Tab-separated table of C-alpha atoms in Angstrom:
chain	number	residue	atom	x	y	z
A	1	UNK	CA	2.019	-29.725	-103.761
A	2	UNK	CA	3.523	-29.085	-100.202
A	3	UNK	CA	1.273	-28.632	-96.800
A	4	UNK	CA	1.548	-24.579	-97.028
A	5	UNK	CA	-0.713	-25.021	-100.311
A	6	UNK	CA	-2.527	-27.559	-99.368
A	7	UNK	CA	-3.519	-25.528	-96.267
A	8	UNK	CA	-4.068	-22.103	-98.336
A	9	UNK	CA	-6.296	-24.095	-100.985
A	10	UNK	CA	-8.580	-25.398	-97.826
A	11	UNK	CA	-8.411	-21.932	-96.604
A	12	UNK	CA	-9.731	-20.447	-100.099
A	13	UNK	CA	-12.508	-22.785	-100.434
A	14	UNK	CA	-13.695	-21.660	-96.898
A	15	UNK	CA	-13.361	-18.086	-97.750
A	16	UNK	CA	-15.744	-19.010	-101.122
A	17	UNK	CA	-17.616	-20.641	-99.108
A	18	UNK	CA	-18.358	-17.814	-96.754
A	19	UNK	CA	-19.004	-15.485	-100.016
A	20	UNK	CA	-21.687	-17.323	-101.273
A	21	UNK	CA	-23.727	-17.167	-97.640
A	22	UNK	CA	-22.605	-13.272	-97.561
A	23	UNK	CA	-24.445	-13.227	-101.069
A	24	UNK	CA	-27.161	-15.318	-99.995
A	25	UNK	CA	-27.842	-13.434	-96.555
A	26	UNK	CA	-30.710	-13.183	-95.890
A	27	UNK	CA	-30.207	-11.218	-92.874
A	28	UNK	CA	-27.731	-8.418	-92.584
A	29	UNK	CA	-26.307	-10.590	-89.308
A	30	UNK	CA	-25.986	-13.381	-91.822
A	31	UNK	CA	-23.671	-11.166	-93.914
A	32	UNK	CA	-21.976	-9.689	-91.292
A	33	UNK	CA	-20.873	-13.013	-90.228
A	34	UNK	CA	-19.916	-14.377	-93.453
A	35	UNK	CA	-17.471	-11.184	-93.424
A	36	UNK	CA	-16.078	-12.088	-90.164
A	37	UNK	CA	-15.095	-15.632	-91.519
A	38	UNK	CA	-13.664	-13.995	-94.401
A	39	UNK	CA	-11.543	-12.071	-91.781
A	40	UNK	CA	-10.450	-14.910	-89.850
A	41	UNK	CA	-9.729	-17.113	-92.823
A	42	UNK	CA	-7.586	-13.929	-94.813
A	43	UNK	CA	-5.914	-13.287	-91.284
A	44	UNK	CA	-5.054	-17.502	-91.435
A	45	UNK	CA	-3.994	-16.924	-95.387
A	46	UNK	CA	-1.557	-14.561	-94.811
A	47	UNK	CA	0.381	-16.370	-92.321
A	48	UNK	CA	0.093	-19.401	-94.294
A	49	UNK	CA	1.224	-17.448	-97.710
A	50	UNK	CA	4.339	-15.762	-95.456
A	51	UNK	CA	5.473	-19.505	-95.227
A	52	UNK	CA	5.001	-20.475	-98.253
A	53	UNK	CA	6.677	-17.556	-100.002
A	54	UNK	CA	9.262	-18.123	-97.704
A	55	UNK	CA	8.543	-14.386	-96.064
A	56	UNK	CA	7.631	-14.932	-92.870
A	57	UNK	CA	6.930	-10.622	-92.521
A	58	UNK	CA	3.774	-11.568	-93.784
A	59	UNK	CA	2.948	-12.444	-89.986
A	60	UNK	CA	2.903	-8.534	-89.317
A	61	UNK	CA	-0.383	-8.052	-92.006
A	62	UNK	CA	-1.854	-10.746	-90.125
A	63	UNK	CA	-1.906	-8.943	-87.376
A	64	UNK	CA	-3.085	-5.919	-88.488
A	65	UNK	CA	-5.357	-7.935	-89.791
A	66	UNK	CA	-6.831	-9.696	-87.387
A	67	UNK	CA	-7.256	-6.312	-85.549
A	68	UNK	CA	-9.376	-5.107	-87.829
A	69	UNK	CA	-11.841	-7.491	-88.442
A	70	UNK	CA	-13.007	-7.293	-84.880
A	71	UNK	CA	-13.145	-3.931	-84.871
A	72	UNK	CA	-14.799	-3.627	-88.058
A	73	UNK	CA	-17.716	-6.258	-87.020
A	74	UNK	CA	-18.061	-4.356	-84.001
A	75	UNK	CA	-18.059	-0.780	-85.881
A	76	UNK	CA	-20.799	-1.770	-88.655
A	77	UNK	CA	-23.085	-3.320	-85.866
A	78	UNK	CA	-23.337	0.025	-83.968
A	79	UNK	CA	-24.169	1.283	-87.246
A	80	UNK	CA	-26.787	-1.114	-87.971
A	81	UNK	CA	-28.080	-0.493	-84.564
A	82	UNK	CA	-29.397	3.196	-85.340
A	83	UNK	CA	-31.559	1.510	-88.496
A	84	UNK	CA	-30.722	1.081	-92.019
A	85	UNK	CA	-27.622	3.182	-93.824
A	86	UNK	CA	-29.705	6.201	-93.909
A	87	UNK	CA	-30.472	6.821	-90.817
A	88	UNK	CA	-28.929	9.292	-88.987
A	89	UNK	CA	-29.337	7.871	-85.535
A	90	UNK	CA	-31.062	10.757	-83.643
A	91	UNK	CA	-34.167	9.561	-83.119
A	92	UNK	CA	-35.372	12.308	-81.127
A	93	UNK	CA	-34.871	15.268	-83.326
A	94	UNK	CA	-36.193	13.535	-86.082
A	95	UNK	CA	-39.654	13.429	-84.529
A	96	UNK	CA	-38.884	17.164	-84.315
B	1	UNK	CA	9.616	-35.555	-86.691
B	2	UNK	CA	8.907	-32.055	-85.930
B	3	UNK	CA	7.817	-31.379	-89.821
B	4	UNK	CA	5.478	-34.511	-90.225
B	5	UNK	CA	3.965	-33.111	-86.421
B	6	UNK	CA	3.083	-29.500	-88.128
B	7	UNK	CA	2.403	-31.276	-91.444
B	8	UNK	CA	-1.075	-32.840	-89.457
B	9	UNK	CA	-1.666	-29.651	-87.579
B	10	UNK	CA	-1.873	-27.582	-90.445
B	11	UNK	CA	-4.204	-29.995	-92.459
B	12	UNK	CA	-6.245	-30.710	-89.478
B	13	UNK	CA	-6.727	-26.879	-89.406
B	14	UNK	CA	-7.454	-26.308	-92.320
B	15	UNK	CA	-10.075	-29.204	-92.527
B	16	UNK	CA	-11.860	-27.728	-89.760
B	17	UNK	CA	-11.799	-24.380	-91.403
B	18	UNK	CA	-13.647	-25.825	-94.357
B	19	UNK	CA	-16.040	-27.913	-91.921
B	20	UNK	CA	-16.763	-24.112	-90.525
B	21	UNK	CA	-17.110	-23.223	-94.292
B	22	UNK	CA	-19.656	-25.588	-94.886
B	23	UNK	CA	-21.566	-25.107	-91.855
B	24	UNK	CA	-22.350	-21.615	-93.108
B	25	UNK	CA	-23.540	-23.057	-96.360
B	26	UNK	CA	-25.938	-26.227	-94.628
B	27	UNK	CA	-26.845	-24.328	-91.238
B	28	UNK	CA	-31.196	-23.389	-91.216
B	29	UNK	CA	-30.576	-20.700	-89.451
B	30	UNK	CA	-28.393	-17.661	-88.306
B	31	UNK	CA	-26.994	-18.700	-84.647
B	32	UNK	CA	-26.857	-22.115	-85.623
B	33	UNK	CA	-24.452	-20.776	-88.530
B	34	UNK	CA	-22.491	-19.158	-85.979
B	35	UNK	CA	-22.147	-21.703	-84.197
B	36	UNK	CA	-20.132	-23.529	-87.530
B	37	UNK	CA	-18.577	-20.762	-88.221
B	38	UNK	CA	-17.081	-20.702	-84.688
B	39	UNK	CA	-15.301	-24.228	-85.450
B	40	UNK	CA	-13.334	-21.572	-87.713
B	41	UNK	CA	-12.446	-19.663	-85.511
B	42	UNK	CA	-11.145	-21.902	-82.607
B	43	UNK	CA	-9.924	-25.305	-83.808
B	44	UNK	CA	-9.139	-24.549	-87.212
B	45	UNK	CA	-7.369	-21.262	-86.574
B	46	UNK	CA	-5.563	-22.676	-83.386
B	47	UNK	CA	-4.436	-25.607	-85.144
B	48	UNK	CA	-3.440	-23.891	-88.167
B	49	UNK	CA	-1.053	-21.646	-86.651
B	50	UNK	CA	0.084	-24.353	-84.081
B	51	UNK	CA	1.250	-26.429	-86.938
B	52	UNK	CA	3.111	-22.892	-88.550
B	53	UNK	CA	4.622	-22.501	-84.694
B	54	UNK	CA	6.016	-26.023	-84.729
B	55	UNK	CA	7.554	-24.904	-88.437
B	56	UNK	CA	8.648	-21.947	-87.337
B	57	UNK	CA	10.655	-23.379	-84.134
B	58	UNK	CA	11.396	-21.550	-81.020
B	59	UNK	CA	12.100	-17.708	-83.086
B	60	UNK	CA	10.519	-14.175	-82.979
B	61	UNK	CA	7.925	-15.582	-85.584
B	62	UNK	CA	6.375	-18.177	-83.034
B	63	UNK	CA	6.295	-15.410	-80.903
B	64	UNK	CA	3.862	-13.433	-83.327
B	65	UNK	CA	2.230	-16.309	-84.459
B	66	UNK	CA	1.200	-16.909	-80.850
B	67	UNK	CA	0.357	-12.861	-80.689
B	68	UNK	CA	-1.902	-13.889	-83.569
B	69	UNK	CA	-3.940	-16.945	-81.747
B	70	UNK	CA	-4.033	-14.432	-79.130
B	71	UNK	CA	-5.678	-11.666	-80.492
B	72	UNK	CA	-8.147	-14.603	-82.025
B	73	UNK	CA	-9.131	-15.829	-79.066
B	74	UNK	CA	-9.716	-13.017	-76.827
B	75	UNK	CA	-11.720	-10.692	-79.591
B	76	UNK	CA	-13.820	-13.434	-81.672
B	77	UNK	CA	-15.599	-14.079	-78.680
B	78	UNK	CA	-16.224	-10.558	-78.023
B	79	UNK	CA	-17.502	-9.764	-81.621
B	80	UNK	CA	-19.543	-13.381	-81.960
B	81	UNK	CA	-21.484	-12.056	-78.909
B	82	UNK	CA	-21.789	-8.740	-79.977
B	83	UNK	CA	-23.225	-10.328	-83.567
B	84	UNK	CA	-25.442	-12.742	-81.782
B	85	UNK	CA	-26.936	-9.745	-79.133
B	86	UNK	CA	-27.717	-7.719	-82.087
B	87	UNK	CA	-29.365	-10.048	-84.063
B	88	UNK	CA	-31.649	-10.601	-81.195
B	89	UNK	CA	-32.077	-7.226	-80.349
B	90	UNK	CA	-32.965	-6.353	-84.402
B	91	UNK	CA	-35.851	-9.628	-84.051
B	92	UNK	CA	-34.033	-12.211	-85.528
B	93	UNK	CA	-35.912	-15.297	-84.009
B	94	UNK	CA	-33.649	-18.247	-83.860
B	95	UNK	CA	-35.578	-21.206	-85.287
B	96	UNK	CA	-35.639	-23.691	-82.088
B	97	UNK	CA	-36.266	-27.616	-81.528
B	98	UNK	CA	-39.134	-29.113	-80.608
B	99	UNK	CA	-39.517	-30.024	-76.853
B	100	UNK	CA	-41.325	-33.861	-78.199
B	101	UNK	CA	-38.584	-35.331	-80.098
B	102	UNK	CA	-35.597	-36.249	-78.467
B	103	UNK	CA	-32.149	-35.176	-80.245
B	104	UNK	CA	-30.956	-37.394	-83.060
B	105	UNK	CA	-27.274	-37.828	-82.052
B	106	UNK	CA	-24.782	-37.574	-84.509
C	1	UNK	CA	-2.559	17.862	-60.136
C	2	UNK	CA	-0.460	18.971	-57.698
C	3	UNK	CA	-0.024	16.217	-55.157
C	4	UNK	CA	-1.539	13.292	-57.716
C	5	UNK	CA	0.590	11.245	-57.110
C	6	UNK	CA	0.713	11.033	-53.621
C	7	UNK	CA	-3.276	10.402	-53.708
C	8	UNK	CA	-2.613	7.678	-56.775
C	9	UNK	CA	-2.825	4.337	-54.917
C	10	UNK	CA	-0.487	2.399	-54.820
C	11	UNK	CA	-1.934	-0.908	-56.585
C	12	UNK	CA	-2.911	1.775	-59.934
C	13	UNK	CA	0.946	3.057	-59.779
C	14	UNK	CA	1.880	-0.915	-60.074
C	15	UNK	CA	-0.539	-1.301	-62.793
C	16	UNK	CA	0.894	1.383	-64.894
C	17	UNK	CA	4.392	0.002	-64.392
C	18	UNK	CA	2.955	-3.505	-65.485
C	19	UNK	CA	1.685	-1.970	-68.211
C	20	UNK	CA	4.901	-0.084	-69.006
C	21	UNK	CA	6.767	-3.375	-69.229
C	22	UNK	CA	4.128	-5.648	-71.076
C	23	UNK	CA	3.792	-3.074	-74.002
C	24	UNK	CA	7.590	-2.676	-73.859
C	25	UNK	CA	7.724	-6.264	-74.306
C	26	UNK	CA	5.416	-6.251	-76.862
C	27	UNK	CA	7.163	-3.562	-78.966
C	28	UNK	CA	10.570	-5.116	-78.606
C	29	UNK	CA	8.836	-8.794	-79.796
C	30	UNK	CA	7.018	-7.550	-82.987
C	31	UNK	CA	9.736	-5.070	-83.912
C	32	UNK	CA	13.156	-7.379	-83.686
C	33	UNK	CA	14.902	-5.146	-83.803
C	34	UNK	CA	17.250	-3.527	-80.953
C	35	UNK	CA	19.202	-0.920	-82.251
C	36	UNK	CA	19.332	2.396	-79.682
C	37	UNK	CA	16.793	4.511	-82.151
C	38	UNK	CA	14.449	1.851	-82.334
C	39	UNK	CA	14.147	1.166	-78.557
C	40	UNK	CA	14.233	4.500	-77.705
C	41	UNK	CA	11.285	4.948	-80.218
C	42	UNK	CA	9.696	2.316	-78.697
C	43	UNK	CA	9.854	3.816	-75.156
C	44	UNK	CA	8.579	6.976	-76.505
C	45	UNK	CA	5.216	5.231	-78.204
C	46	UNK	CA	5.099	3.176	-75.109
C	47	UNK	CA	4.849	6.008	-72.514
C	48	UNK	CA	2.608	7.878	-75.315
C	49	UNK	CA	-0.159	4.905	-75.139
C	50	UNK	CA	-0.123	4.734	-70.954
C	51	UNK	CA	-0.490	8.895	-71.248
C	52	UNK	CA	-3.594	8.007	-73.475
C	53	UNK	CA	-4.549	5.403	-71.375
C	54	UNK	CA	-4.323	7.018	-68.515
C	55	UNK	CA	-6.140	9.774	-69.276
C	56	UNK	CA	-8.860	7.840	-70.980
C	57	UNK	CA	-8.803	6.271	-67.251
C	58	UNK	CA	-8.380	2.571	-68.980
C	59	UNK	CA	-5.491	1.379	-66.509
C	60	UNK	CA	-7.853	-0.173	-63.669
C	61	UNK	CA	-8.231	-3.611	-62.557
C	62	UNK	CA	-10.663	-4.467	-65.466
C	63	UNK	CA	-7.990	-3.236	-68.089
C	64	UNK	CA	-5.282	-4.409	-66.926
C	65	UNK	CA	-5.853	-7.422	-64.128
C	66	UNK	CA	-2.807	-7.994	-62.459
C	67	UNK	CA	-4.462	-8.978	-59.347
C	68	UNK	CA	-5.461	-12.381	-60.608
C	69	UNK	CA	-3.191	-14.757	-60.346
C	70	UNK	CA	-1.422	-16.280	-62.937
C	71	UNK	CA	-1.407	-19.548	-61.890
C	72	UNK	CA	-5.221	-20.043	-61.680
C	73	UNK	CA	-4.553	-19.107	-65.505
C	74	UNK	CA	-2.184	-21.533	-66.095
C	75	UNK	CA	-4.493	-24.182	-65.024
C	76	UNK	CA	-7.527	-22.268	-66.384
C	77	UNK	CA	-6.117	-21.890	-69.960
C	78	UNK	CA	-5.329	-25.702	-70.803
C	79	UNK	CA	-9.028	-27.056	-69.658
C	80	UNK	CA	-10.741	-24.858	-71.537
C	81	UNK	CA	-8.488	-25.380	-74.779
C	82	UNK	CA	-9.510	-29.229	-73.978
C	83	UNK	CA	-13.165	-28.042	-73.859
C	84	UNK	CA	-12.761	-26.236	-77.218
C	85	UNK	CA	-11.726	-29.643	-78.516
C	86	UNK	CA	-13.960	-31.734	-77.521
C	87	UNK	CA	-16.908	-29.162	-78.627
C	88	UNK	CA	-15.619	-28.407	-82.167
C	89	UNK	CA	-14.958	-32.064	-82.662
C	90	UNK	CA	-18.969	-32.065	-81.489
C	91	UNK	CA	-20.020	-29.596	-83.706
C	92	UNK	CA	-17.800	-31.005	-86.606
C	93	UNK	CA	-19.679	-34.031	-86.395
C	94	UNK	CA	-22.781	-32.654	-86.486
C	95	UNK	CA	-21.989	-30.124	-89.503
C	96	UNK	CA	-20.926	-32.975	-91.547
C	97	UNK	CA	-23.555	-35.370	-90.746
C	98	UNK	CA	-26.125	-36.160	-93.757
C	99	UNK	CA	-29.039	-35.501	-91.207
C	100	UNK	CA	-27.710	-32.538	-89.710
C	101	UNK	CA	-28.756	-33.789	-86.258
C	102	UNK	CA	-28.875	-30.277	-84.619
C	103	UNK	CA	-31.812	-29.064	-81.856
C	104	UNK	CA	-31.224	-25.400	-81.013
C	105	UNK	CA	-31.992	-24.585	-77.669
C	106	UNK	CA	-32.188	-21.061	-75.991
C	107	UNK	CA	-31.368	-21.847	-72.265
C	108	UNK	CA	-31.395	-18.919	-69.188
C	109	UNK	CA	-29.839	-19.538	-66.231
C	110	UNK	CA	-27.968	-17.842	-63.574
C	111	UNK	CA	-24.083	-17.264	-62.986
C	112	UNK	CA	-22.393	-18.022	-59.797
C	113	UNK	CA	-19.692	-15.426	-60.702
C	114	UNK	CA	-20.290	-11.659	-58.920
C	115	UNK	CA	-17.884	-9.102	-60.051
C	116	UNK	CA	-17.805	-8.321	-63.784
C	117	UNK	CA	-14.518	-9.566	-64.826
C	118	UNK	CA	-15.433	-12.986	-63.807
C	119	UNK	CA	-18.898	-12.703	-65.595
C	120	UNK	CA	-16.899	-11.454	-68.845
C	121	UNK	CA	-14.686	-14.507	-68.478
C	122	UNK	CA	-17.347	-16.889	-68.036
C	123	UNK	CA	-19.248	-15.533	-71.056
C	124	UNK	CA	-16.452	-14.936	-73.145
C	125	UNK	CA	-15.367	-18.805	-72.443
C	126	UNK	CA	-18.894	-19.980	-73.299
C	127	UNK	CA	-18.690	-18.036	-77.019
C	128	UNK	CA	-15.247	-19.522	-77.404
C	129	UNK	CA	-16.448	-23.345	-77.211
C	130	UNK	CA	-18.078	-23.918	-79.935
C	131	UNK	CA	-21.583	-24.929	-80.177
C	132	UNK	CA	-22.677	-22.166	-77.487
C	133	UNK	CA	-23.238	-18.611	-77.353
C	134	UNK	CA	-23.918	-16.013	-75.094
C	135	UNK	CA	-26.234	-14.151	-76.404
C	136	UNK	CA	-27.220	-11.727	-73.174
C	137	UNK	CA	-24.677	-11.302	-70.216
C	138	UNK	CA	-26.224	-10.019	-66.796
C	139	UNK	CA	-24.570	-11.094	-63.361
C	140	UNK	CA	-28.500	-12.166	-62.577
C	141	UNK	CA	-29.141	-14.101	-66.115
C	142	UNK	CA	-27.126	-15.857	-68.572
C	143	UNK	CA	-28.795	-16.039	-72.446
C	144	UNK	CA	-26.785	-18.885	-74.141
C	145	UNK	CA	-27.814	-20.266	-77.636
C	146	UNK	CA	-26.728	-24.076	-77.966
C	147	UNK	CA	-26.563	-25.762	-80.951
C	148	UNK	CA	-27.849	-29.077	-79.033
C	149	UNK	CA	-29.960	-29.752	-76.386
C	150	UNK	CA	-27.161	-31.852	-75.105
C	151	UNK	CA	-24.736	-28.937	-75.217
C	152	UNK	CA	-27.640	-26.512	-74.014
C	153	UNK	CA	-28.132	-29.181	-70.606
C	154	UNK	CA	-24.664	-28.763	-69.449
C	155	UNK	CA	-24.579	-25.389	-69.184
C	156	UNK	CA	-26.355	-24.168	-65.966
C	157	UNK	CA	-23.747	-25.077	-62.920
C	158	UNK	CA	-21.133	-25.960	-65.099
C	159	UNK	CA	-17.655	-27.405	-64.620
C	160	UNK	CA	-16.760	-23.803	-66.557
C	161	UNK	CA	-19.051	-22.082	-64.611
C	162	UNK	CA	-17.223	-22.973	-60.940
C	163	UNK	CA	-13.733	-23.014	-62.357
C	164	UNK	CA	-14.322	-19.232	-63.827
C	165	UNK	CA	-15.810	-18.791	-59.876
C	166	UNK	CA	-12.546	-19.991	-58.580
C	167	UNK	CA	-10.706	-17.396	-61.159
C	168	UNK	CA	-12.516	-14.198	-59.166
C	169	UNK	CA	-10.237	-15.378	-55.929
């Protein structure tokens, strides 16, 4: 087994490692966190897999990527912030 | 020379990806888990793609590689904090030590 | 808009040149491509984005700080890459210890930074080490979470703290 598997093996154990504390939570922060690992170590994974395929295009995806896991963390906290997935974040004309 | 060099980056990276890995499993509590989970997404990811820059050599996918670490290390920060600000907002109380017993060093 | 441009200062009319040639430069490095079509697409997405930019008002000196110097950069970058380091290698240890020898500690104290691009450095550098995190960012108060009470100690007047000082001049 060369270094580019070697590297993508670590990297899948992380990312199953990170699954079982986005199962376990308990918080929603916990999860959200969990998710962001999984991000960072796909992001990782796909440059390591464009190397070991050979392709190094792969690089592109890993940007893209990377891009979006920040913006997703950042996107489901404001949601979070207005209450639970059913809220619809106007406070005030609920009380209405 | 060169390969042997990115050989040990890319291990070491991806050993401290898995140490972030299992600091999410062992931490009590949810900042100390970000705090593992930001060994992740420093060391292991910096190392990780130095090793694929030194493999790469001086080309156009260096270049995005180093785009990559980039990105990394100017929005993680950004979102960790984000996480972290929320979590205390939302009443997450991080579990702290206690003032009488001095810090067991590793 | 008549007579904009004479009233757009002259440092803003900089920025949006340096802005012109950095996403230029980025187009040309993730395309790789330089046939005429593709360039010329390029220029047309890059002068696109500063319209949008512009207009969204995004081009000031927090967006797009060319007035810091480089060089303070150059020497900023490579210490705290060292920090990151050391501080992984300290949280590594501790992760992987049987004991898991950790003592969080919530520490306040106050920044010697003023303007808010310095503050955002200074923060953003203390989330990037590992083993601290700040958790609220005021130019009055720093929140940082430490993993260790040793980490958490070192925080307040910091060697980070008057290097991202010296970064503001």
């Amino acid at each position: 087994m060369n270094v580019f598997g070697a590297a993508a093996l670590a990297l899948l154990v992380t990312v199953a490692l990170a699954l079982v504390r986005a199962a376990r939570g308990p918080t929603v922060f916990d999860r959200l966190q969990a998710a962001n690992t999984v991000g960072t170590c796909a992001m990782l994974l796909l440059a390591v897999l464009g190397f070991l395929g050979g392709r190094p295009e792969f690089l592109d995806l890993a940007l893209v990527y990377g891009l979006l896991n920040v913006i997703g963390v950042i996107a489901v906290l404001k949601f979070f912030r207005n209450g639970d997935l059913g809220d619809p974040g106007h406070a005030k004309e609920k009380e209405r | 020379m060169i390969d042997v060099l990115s050989a040990a980056c890319l291990l070491a990276g991806a050993f401290f990806c898995l140490v972030g890995g299992i600091g999410l499993i062992r931490m009590p509590d949810f900042y100390t888990r970000m705090h593992a989970a930001s060994v992740t997404e420093t060391l292991g990811a910096g190392l990780v793609l130095l090793g694929l820059m030194l493999e790469a050599g001086p080309t156009l996918i260096s270049v995005k590689l180093a785009m990559v670490g980039l990105l990394l290390f100017f929005a993680s920060p950004t979102a960790s904090h984000a996480l972290a600000r929320a979590a205390l907002l939302r009443g997450v109380k991080p579990e702290l030590a206690d003032e009488e017993n001095p810090s067991s060093k590793p | 808009m008549q007579g904009g441009l004479r009233l757009y200062p002259l440092m803003n009319r900089l920025r949006l040149l340096s802005a012109f040639v950095a996403l230029y430069v980025f187009w040309l490095l993730l395309s790789g491509f330089f046939t005429p079509f593709l360039m010329a697409a390029g220029a047309g997405s890059v002068v696109a984005v500063l319209w949008l930019s512009h207009r969204m008002d995004v081009i000031d000196h927090e967006g797009h700080p060319i007035h810091l110097s480089l060089r303070a950069f150059l020497s900023y970058w490579p210490w705290l890459a060292v920090e990151i380091v050391k501080s992984a290698w300290d949280v590594t240890r501790r992760v992987l210890h049987p004991a898991l020898p950790i003592s969080p500690t919530l520490v306040r104290f106050r920044p010697r930074q003023t303007s808010p691009l310095g503050l955002v450095i200074h923060a953003n550098s203390i989330t990037l080490t590992p083993g601290t995190i700040a958790i609220e960012v005021a130019a009055e108060e720093f929140l940082v979470h430490a993993l260790s009470r040793e980490g958490a100690a070192g925080l307040a007047g910091s060697e980070m703290d008057h290097r991202c000082e010296a970064l503001e001049k």
